[in-house]
Amino acid sequence: MRIRSMIAGCLLLGLAVSTSGCGSAEVPEPVAKRIIILTNGNSPYWDAAATGARDAAAELKVEEAGLTVMVDRNDYEVEGQINKLKQYANSTDVAAVGISVTDAKNAAIADELRHLRESGIKVVTIDSDVDRDTARDARFAYLGTDNIQGGRELGVAAQALLPDGGEYATFVGLKGATNAIERIGGFAEGVGAKINAKENMGDGGKADPARKNVRDALDRNPNLNLLVGIWSYNTPAIVDIVKELGIRNKVKIVGFDAEPPAIEAMADGMVDVMVVQNPYQMGYQGVQLLKAMVEEDQATVAELLPDQGSEGGDLCRTGLKVVVPDGTTSLKRDMFDPQTEFLTLSEFRAWLREHGLSGS
């Protein structure tokens, strides 16, 4: 009888411990898994992508799926991006990564991406891809601009602005990034044989070298009449130096993307044309695709990548816009690919307001 009482007491004690544990810290709350968007650097260009990622998180109800979204900004350094990828691999709460690759040729970045995939973490590239000849297997898909086409459209615009020909220089953050290589190559195709390349200068993603490069290129090449901004902050850097030197009447200024200073510069007559990507959609669709991959939602994956499995079916294009100043310009809608939107600055600003953006 005494033994039965002791056993019953132990069972009751065990039940009490078990019951109290359900409502205490002894049983950890489920931790939301992270979808991470990792940028190549930190510039206002990425603000639009962050807005798109945030909107996707809300509209697609990622919290209800046990997920959360964060945008992690790199410093344009390869080492910084590799270190972040290693941190993700050692974390237990990372479900998926969308990365803008800093250097397409860097094998260590591709190896870290493969390591993530082998660990079960979903991986896509956005904005700038891996080297597609050697590292296509390091990610599932690429979302972003067709950068060759974008460069070509900018070149076509430049050719129309300078029908008598001339000399040009391109300015970019990292010359080894895939988007830089493809845009510059596409630009050379589009601009034609009458306008010759004289300089291609990288600045490491830093503002002061970006401006110095423009000044140095003009010093070395007195006949330069076309300055080309390849990354978003390069066009404002070009404008700064052209204003400083007072040579706007001698040069055309064209560039990628539309940071707020570039938009104001176009309104002030300092920029002739911008080819604008859609980082908002890169952020939005990046989260949408990664969430679908985590949930094994093949219908959504197929919606975003309808040609998956065929050549080039791993590429999801997010569109291009050619933006020209209000009023007189020699650029016309029919000069560009039918799939490229052609907008005046006022029309573009209306699109920005519609999406709550200050730049793109």
Coordinates of C-alpha atoms in Angstrom, one line a residue:
M1 CA 0.0 0.0 0.0
R2 CA 2.8 2.3 0.9
I3 CA 4.6 1.4 -2.3
R4 CA 1.5 2.1 -4.4
S5 CA 1.2 5.5 -2.8
M6 CA 4.8 6.4 -3.6
I7 CA 4.3 5.4 -7.2
A8 CA 1.2 7.5 -7.5
G9 CA 3.0 10.4 -5.9
C10 CA 5.8 10.1 -8.5
L11 CA 3.3 10.0 -11.3
L12 CA 1.6 13.1 -10.1
L13 CA 4.9 14.9 -9.7
G14 CA 5.9 13.9 -13.2
L15 CA 2.6 15.2 -14.5
A16 CA 3.0 18.4 -12.6
V17 CA 6.4 19.0 -14.1
S18 CA 5.2 18.1 -17.5
T19 CA 2.2 20.4 -17.3
S20 CA 4.1 23.3 -15.9
G21 CA 6.7 22.9 -18.7
C22 CA 4.1 23.4 -21.4
G23 CA 3.6 27.0 -20.2
S24 CA 7.1 27.9 -19.3
A25 CA 10.5 28.6 -21.0
E26 CA 11.4 24.9 -20.7
V27 CA 9.6 24.3 -24.0
P28 CA 10.9 26.8 -26.6
E29 CA 8.6 28.7 -28.8
P30 CA 8.9 27.8 -32.5
V31 CA 11.4 30.1 -34.2
A32 CA 10.5 31.7 -37.6
K33 CA 12.8 30.7 -40.3
R34 CA 14.5 33.6 -42.2
I35 CA 14.3 34.4 -45.9
I36 CA 17.3 36.7 -46.4
I37 CA 17.9 39.1 -49.3
L38 CA 21.6 39.8 -49.4
T39 CA 22.7 42.8 -51.4
N40 CA 26.0 43.4 -53.0
G41 CA 26.4 46.8 -51.4
N42 CA 24.5 49.6 -49.7
S43 CA 23.0 52.3 -51.9
P44 CA 19.5 53.9 -52.3
Y45 CA 19.0 51.5 -55.2
W46 CA 18.4 48.8 -52.7
D47 CA 15.7 50.7 -50.8
A48 CA 13.2 49.9 -53.6
A49 CA 14.2 46.2 -53.3
A50 CA 13.7 46.3 -49.6
T51 CA 10.3 47.9 -50.1
G52 CA 9.3 45.1 -52.5
A53 CA 10.5 42.4 -50.1
R54 CA 8.5 44.0 -47.2
D55 CA 5.4 44.2 -49.3
A56 CA 5.8 40.6 -50.4
A57 CA 6.2 39.6 -46.8
A58 CA 2.9 41.3 -45.9
E59 CA 0.8 40.4 -48.9
L60 CA 2.0 36.8 -49.1
K61 CA 1.6 36.3 -45.4
V62 CA 5.0 34.8 -44.8
E63 CA 4.5 34.9 -41.0
E64 CA 1.6 32.5 -41.3
A65 CA 4.1 30.1 -43.0
G66 CA 6.5 30.3 -40.1
L67 CA 8.9 32.6 -42.0
T68 CA 10.2 36.1 -41.7
V69 CA 12.0 38.3 -44.2
M70 CA 15.2 40.4 -43.7
V71 CA 17.4 42.4 -46.1
D72 CA 21.1 42.2 -45.3
R73 CA 23.3 44.8 -47.0
N74 CA 26.9 43.9 -47.9
D75 CA 29.7 46.4 -48.3
Y76 CA 30.7 45.7 -51.9
E77 CA 33.6 43.6 -50.6
V78 CA 33.8 39.9 -51.7
E79 CA 35.1 38.9 -48.3
G80 CA 32.1 40.5 -46.6
Q81 CA 29.7 38.6 -48.7
I82 CA 31.6 35.3 -48.1
N83 CA 31.5 35.9 -44.4
K84 CA 27.8 36.5 -44.4
L85 CA 27.2 33.3 -46.4
K86 CA 29.2 31.3 -43.8
Q87 CA 27.2 32.8 -41.0
Y88 CA 24.0 31.7 -42.7
A89 CA 25.3 28.2 -43.1
N90 CA 26.1 28.0 -39.4
S91 CA 22.7 29.3 -38.4
T92 CA 19.7 27.0 -37.8
D93 CA 17.0 29.5 -38.7
V94 CA 17.9 30.3 -42.3
A95 CA 15.5 28.8 -44.8
A96 CA 16.4 30.7 -48.0
V97 CA 18.8 33.2 -49.5
G98 CA 18.4 35.6 -52.4
I99 CA 21.8 37.1 -53.2
S100 CA 23.1 39.8 -55.6
V101 CA 26.6 38.4 -56.3
T102 CA 29.4 40.8 -55.8
D103 CA 31.9 39.1 -58.1
A104 CA 30.7 36.5 -60.6
K105 CA 34.1 35.1 -61.1
N106 CA 34.9 34.5 -57.5
A107 CA 34.8 30.7 -57.0
A108 CA 34.6 31.0 -53.2
I109 CA 31.2 32.7 -53.4
A110 CA 29.9 30.0 -55.7
D111 CA 31.2 27.3 -53.3
E112 CA 29.5 29.0 -50.3
L113 CA 26.2 29.0 -52.3
R114 CA 26.6 25.4 -53.1
H115 CA 27.2 24.6 -49.4
L116 CA 24.0 26.4 -48.5
R117 CA 22.0 24.4 -51.1
E118 CA 23.6 21.1 -49.8
S119 CA 22.5 22.1 -46.3
G120 CA 18.9 22.4 -47.5
I121 CA 18.8 26.2 -47.8
K122 CA 17.1 27.5 -50.9
V123 CA 19.2 29.8 -53.0
V124 CA 18.4 32.2 -55.9
T125 CA 20.4 35.2 -57.3
I126 CA 18.8 38.6 -57.8
D127 CA 20.1 41.7 -59.7
S128 CA 23.5 40.1 -60.4
D129 CA 24.1 36.4 -61.2
V130 CA 26.9 34.0 -60.8
D131 CA 29.1 33.1 -63.8
R132 CA 26.6 31.1 -65.8
D133 CA 29.3 29.1 -67.5
T134 CA 30.9 27.8 -64.4
A135 CA 28.6 28.2 -61.4
R136 CA 25.0 27.9 -62.7
D137 CA 24.5 25.0 -60.3
A138 CA 25.3 27.2 -57.3
R139 CA 21.7 28.7 -57.4
F140 CA 18.3 27.6 -58.4
A141 CA 17.4 30.6 -60.6
Y142 CA 18.2 34.3 -61.3
L143 CA 15.6 37.1 -61.0
G144 CA 16.4 40.5 -62.4
T145 CA 17.3 42.6 -65.4
D146 CA 18.4 41.2 -68.7
N147 CA 21.6 43.2 -68.3
I148 CA 22.8 42.7 -71.9
Q149 CA 19.5 44.0 -73.2
G150 CA 19.6 46.8 -70.7
G151 CA 23.1 47.8 -71.8
R152 CA 22.0 47.6 -75.5
E153 CA 19.0 49.9 -74.9
L154 CA 21.2 52.4 -73.2
G155 CA 23.7 52.2 -76.1
V156 CA 20.9 52.7 -78.7
A157 CA 19.8 55.8 -76.8
A158 CA 23.4 57.1 -76.7
Q159 CA 23.8 56.6 -80.4
A160 CA 20.7 58.6 -81.1
L161 CA 21.9 61.4 -78.9
L162 CA 25.3 61.5 -80.7
P163 CA 24.6 60.7 -84.4
D164 CA 27.9 62.1 -85.5
G165 CA 29.8 59.8 -83.1
G166 CA 32.4 60.4 -80.4
E167 CA 34.1 58.8 -77.4
Y168 CA 32.8 57.4 -74.2
A169 CA 33.8 56.2 -70.8
T170 CA 31.9 53.8 -68.5
F171 CA 31.9 54.0 -64.7
V172 CA 30.9 51.2 -62.4
G173 CA 31.5 49.9 -58.9
L174 CA 32.9 46.4 -59.5
K175 CA 34.1 45.6 -63.0
G176 CA 33.9 41.8 -62.2
A177 CA 30.2 41.8 -61.3
T178 CA 28.1 40.0 -63.9
N179 CA 25.7 42.9 -64.2
A180 CA 28.6 45.2 -64.9
I181 CA 30.2 43.0 -67.5
E182 CA 26.9 42.4 -69.3
R183 CA 25.7 46.0 -69.3
I184 CA 29.0 47.3 -70.6
G185 CA 29.1 44.6 -73.3
G186 CA 25.5 45.3 -74.2
F187 CA 26.2 49.1 -74.3
A188 CA 29.1 48.5 -76.8
E189 CA 26.7 46.6 -79.0
G190 CA 24.0 49.2 -78.9
V191 CA 26.1 52.3 -79.3
G192 CA 27.5 51.2 -82.6
A193 CA 30.9 51.7 -84.3
K194 CA 30.9 55.5 -84.5
I195 CA 31.3 56.0 -80.7
N196 CA 34.4 54.5 -79.3
A197 CA 35.2 53.3 -75.8
K198 CA 38.1 55.0 -74.1
E199 CA 37.8 54.1 -70.4
N200 CA 36.1 51.5 -68.1
M201 CA 36.7 52.5 -64.5
G202 CA 35.8 50.7 -61.2
D203 CA 35.4 52.5 -57.9
G204 CA 34.8 49.6 -55.5
G205 CA 31.4 51.0 -54.6
K206 CA 32.9 54.1 -53.0
A207 CA 31.6 57.7 -53.6
D208 CA 34.8 59.6 -53.7
P209 CA 36.7 57.3 -56.1
A210 CA 33.5 57.3 -58.3
R211 CA 33.8 61.1 -58.7
K212 CA 37.6 61.0 -59.0
N213 CA 37.3 58.4 -61.8
V214 CA 35.1 60.8 -63.8
R215 CA 37.5 63.7 -63.4
D216 CA 40.5 61.5 -64.3
A217 CA 38.8 60.1 -67.4
L218 CA 38.1 63.6 -68.6
D219 CA 41.6 64.7 -67.9
R220 CA 43.1 61.8 -69.9
N221 CA 40.6 62.0 -72.8
P222 CA 39.9 65.6 -73.9
N223 CA 37.5 64.4 -76.6
L224 CA 35.2 62.5 -74.4
N225 CA 31.6 63.5 -75.1
L226 CA 29.7 60.7 -73.5
L227 CA 29.8 59.6 -69.9
V228 CA 28.0 56.4 -68.9
G229 CA 26.9 55.5 -65.4
I230 CA 26.7 51.7 -65.0
W231 CA 25.7 51.4 -61.4
S232 CA 23.0 53.5 -59.7
Y233 CA 25.3 56.0 -57.9
N234 CA 27.6 56.5 -60.9
T235 CA 25.2 58.9 -62.7
P236 CA 25.0 61.3 -59.8
A237 CA 28.8 61.2 -59.5
I238 CA 29.1 62.1 -63.1
V239 CA 26.7 64.9 -62.7
D240 CA 28.7 66.3 -59.8
I241 CA 31.9 66.5 -61.8
V242 CA 30.3 67.8 -64.9
K243 CA 28.7 70.6 -62.9
E244 CA 32.0 71.3 -61.1
L245 CA 33.9 71.6 -64.4
G246 CA 31.0 73.5 -66.2
I247 CA 31.1 71.2 -69.3
R248 CA 27.5 70.2 -69.6
N249 CA 27.4 71.6 -73.1
K250 CA 30.2 69.3 -74.2
V251 CA 29.0 65.9 -72.9
K252 CA 26.0 63.7 -72.9
I253 CA 25.2 61.9 -69.6
V254 CA 23.4 58.6 -69.7
G255 CA 23.1 55.9 -67.0
F256 CA 21.5 53.0 -65.4
D257 CA 18.9 53.2 -62.6
A258 CA 17.2 56.2 -61.0
E259 CA 18.5 57.2 -57.6
P260 CA 16.8 60.3 -56.2
P261 CA 19.7 62.6 -57.1
A262 CA 19.7 61.3 -60.7
I263 CA 16.0 62.0 -61.0
E264 CA 16.5 65.6 -59.8
A265 CA 19.4 65.9 -62.1
M266 CA 17.3 64.9 -65.1
A267 CA 14.7 67.4 -64.0
D268 CA 17.4 70.1 -64.0
G269 CA 18.6 69.1 -67.5
M270 CA 21.7 67.3 -66.4
V271 CA 20.9 63.7 -67.5
D272 CA 19.8 62.8 -71.1
V273 CA 18.4 59.3 -70.5
M274 CA 18.2 56.6 -67.8
V275 CA 17.6 52.9 -68.3
V276 CA 15.8 51.9 -65.2
Q277 CA 15.5 48.4 -63.7
N278 CA 12.9 47.3 -61.3
P279 CA 14.5 46.5 -57.9
Y280 CA 11.1 46.6 -56.3
Q281 CA 10.1 43.5 -58.3
M282 CA 13.4 41.9 -57.6
G283 CA 12.7 42.2 -53.9
Y284 CA 9.0 41.2 -54.2
Q285 CA 9.5 38.3 -56.6
G286 CA 12.6 37.2 -54.8
V287 CA 10.6 36.6 -51.6
Q288 CA 7.8 35.1 -53.6
L289 CA 10.0 32.5 -55.3
L290 CA 12.0 31.7 -52.1
K291 CA 8.8 31.2 -50.1
A292 CA 7.4 28.9 -52.8
M293 CA 10.6 26.9 -52.8
V294 CA 10.6 26.5 -49.0
E295 CA 6.9 25.4 -49.1
E296 CA 7.5 23.3 -52.3
D297 CA 4.7 25.2 -54.0
Q298 CA 5.5 24.1 -57.5
A299 CA 2.6 26.1 -59.0
T300 CA 4.0 29.4 -57.9
V301 CA 7.5 28.3 -59.0
A302 CA 6.1 27.5 -62.4
E303 CA 4.3 30.8 -62.6
L304 CA 7.5 32.7 -62.1
L305 CA 9.7 30.4 -64.2
P306 CA 7.3 29.0 -66.9
D307 CA 10.2 27.7 -69.1
Q308 CA 12.0 26.0 -66.2
G309 CA 13.9 23.0 -67.5
S310 CA 14.6 24.5 -70.9
E311 CA 17.6 26.6 -71.9
G312 CA 17.4 29.9 -70.2
G313 CA 14.3 28.7 -68.2
D314 CA 16.1 29.5 -64.9
L315 CA 16.0 33.3 -65.7
C316 CA 13.1 35.4 -64.4
R317 CA 13.1 38.9 -66.0
T318 CA 11.8 41.9 -64.1
G319 CA 11.6 44.4 -66.9
L320 CA 13.2 47.6 -68.1
K321 CA 12.2 51.2 -68.5
V322 CA 13.7 53.9 -70.7
V323 CA 13.2 57.3 -69.0
V324 CA 13.6 60.5 -70.9
P325 CA 13.3 64.2 -69.8
D326 CA 10.0 66.0 -70.2
G327 CA 9.9 68.2 -73.2
T328 CA 12.2 68.0 -76.2
T329 CA 14.3 64.9 -76.7
S330 CA 15.6 63.1 -79.8
L331 CA 14.7 59.8 -78.3
K332 CA 11.5 58.1 -79.4
R333 CA 9.6 55.1 -78.2
D334 CA 10.0 53.1 -81.4
M335 CA 13.8 53.1 -81.1
F336 CA 13.6 50.5 -78.3
D337 CA 12.5 46.9 -77.8
P338 CA 8.7 46.6 -77.6
Q339 CA 9.0 45.0 -74.2
T340 CA 10.9 48.0 -72.8
E341 CA 8.7 50.6 -71.3
F342 CA 9.3 54.2 -72.6
L343 CA 8.4 56.9 -70.1
T344 CA 8.8 60.6 -69.7
L345 CA 10.2 61.8 -66.4
S346 CA 6.7 62.9 -65.3
E347 CA 5.3 59.5 -66.1
F348 CA 8.1 57.7 -64.3
R349 CA 7.6 59.9 -61.2
A350 CA 3.9 58.9 -61.2
W351 CA 4.9 55.2 -61.3
L352 CA 7.2 55.8 -58.3
R353 CA 4.4 57.5 -56.4
E354 CA 2.1 54.6 -57.2
H355 CA 4.5 52.2 -55.5
G356 CA 5.6 54.5 -52.7
L357 CA 9.1 54.8 -54.0
S358 CA 11.6 57.6 -54.2
G359 CA 13.9 55.9 -56.7
S360 CA 14.4 52.7 -58.6

